[in-house]
PDB file of C-alpha atoms in Angstrom:
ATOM      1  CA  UNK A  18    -141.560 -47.258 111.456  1.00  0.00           C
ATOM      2  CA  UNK A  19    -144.507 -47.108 108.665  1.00  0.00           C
ATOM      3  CA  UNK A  20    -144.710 -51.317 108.646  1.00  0.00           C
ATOM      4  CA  UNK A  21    -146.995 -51.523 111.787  1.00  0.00           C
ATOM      5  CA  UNK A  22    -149.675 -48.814 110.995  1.00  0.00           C
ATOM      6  CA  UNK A  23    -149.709 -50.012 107.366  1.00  0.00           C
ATOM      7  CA  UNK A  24    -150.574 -53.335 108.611  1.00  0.00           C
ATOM      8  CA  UNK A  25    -152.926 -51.737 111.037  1.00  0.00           C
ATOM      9  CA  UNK A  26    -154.692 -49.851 108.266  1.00  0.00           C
ATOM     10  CA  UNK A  27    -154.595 -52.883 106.017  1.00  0.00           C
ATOM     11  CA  UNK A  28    -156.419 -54.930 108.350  1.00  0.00           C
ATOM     12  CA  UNK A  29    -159.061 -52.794 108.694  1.00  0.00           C
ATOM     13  CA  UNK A  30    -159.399 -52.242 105.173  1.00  0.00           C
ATOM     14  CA  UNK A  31    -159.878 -55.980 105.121  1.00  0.00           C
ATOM     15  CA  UNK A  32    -161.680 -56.303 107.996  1.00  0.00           C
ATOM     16  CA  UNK A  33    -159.478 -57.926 110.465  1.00  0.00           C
ATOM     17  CA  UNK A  34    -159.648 -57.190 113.936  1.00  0.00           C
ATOM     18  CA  UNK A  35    -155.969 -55.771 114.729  1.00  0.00           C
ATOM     19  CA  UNK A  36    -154.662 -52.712 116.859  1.00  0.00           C
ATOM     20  CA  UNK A  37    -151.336 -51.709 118.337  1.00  0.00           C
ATOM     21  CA  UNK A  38    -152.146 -53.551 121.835  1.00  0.00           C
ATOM     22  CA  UNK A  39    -148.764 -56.072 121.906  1.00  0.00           C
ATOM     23  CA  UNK A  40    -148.802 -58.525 124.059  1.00  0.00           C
ATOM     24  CA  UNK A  41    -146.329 -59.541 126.445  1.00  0.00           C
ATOM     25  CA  UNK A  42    -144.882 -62.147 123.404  1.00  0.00           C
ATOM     26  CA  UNK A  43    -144.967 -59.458 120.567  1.00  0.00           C
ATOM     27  CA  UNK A  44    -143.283 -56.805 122.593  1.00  0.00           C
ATOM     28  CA  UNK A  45    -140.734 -59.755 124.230  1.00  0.00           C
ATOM     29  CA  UNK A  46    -139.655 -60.804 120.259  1.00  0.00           C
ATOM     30  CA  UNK A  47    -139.457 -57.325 119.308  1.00  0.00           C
ATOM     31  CA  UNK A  48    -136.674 -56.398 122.474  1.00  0.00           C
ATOM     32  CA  UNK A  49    -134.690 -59.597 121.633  1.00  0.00           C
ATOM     33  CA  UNK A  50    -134.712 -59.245 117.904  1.00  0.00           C
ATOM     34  CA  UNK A  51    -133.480 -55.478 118.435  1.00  0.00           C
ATOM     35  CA  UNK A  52    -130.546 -56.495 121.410  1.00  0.00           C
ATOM     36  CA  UNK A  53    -129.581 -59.601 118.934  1.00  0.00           C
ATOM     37  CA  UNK A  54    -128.899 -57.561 115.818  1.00  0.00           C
ATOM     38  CA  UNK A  55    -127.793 -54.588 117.819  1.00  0.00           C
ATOM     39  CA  UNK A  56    -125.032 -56.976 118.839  1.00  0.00           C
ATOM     40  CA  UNK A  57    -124.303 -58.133 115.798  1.00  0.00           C
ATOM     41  CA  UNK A  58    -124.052 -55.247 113.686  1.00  0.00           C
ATOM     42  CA  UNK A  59    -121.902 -53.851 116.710  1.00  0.00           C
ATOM     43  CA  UNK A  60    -118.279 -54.409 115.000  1.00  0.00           C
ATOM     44  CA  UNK A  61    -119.402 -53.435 111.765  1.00  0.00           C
ATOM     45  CA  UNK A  62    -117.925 -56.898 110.417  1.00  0.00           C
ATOM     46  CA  UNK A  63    -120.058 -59.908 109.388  1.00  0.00           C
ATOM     47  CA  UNK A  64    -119.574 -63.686 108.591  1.00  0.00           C
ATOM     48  CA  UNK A  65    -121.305 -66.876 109.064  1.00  0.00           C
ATOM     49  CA  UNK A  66    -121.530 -67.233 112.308  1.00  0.00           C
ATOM     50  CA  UNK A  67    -123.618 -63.884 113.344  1.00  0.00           C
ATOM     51  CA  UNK A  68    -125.892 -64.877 110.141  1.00  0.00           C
ATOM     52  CA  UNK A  69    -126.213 -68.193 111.705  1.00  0.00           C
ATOM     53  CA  UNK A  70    -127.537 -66.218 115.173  1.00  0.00           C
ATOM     54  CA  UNK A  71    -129.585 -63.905 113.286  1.00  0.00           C
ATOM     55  CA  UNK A  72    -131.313 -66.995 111.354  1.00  0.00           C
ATOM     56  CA  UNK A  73    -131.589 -68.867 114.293  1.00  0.00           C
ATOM     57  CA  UNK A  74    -133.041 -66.055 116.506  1.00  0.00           C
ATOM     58  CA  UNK A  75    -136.037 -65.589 113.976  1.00  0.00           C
ATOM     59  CA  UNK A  76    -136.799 -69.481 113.840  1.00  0.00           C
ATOM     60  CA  UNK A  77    -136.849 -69.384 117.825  1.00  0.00           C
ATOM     61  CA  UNK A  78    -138.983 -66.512 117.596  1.00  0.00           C
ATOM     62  CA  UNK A  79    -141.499 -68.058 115.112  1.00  0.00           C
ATOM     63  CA  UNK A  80    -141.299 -71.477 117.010  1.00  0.00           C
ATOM     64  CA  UNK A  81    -142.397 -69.636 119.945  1.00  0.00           C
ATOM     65  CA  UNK A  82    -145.433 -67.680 118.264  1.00  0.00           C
ATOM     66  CA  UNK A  83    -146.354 -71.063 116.400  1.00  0.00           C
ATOM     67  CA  UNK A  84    -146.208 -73.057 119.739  1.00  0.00           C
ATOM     68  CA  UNK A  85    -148.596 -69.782 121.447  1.00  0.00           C
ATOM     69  CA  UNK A  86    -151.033 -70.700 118.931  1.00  0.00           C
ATOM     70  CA  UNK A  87    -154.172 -68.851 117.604  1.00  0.00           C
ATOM     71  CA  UNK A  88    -156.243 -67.527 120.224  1.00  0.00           C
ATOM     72  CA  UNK A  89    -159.807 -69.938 120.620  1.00  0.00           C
ATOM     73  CA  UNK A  90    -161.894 -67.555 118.992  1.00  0.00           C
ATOM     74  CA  UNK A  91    -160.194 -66.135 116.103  1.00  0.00           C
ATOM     75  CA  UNK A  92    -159.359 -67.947 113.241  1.00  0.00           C
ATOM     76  CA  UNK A  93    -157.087 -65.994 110.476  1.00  0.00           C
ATOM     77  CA  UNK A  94    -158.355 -63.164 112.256  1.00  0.00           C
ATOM     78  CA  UNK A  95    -161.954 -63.596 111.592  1.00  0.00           C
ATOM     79  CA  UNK A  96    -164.265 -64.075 114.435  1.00  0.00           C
ATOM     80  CA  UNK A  97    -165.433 -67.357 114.492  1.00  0.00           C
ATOM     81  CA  UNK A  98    -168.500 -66.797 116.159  1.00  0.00           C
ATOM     82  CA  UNK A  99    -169.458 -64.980 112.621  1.00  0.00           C
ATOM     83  CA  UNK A 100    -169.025 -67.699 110.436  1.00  0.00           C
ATOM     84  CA  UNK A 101    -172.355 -68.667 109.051  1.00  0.00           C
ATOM     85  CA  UNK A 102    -173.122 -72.868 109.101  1.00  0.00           C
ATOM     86  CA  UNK A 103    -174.635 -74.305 105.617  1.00  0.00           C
ATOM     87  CA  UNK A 104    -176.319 -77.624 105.982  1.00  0.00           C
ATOM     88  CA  UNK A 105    -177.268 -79.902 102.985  1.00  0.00           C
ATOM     89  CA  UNK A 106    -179.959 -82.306 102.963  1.00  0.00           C
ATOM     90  CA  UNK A 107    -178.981 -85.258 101.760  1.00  0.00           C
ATOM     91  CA  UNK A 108    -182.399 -87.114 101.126  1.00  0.00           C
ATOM     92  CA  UNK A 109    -182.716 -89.509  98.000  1.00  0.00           C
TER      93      UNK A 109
END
């Protein structure tokens, strides 16, 4: 429960643009991740096969926020607008 305002207050310490508005993605992952290991901690026993879900869950999950992409104007979190340009001359 402390993870997401820590990173909250991180980011602003660094100066990243980040709040707790989740998207319809972030709050999606979050539901699924919680129903997946709900189920599989269920029967209190483990072996491969649930770690195998559990792995495979998080690489769907990270497929699908690598295939959403960054959003057009932020890059690492920093506005790209910002960015100052430096031009060299290159005269001989």
């Amino acid at each position: 429960m402390f993870v997401v305002p820590l990173s909250v207050m991180v980011a602003w310490v660094m100066g990243i643009q980040m709040d707790l508005d989740f998207k319809l993605l972030e709050t999606g992952a979050l539901v699924i991740s919680i129903l997946i290991v709900s189920f599989a901690l269920q029967d209190g026993s483990s072996h491969y096969l649930k770690g195998f879900v559990l792995l495979l869950a998080y690489v769907v999950i990270g497929a699908c926020f690598f295939v959403l992409g960054t959003p057009s104007d932020q890059v690492n979190g920093a506005n790209i607008n910002n960015i100052p340009v430096i031009s060299h001359n290159m005269e001989s």
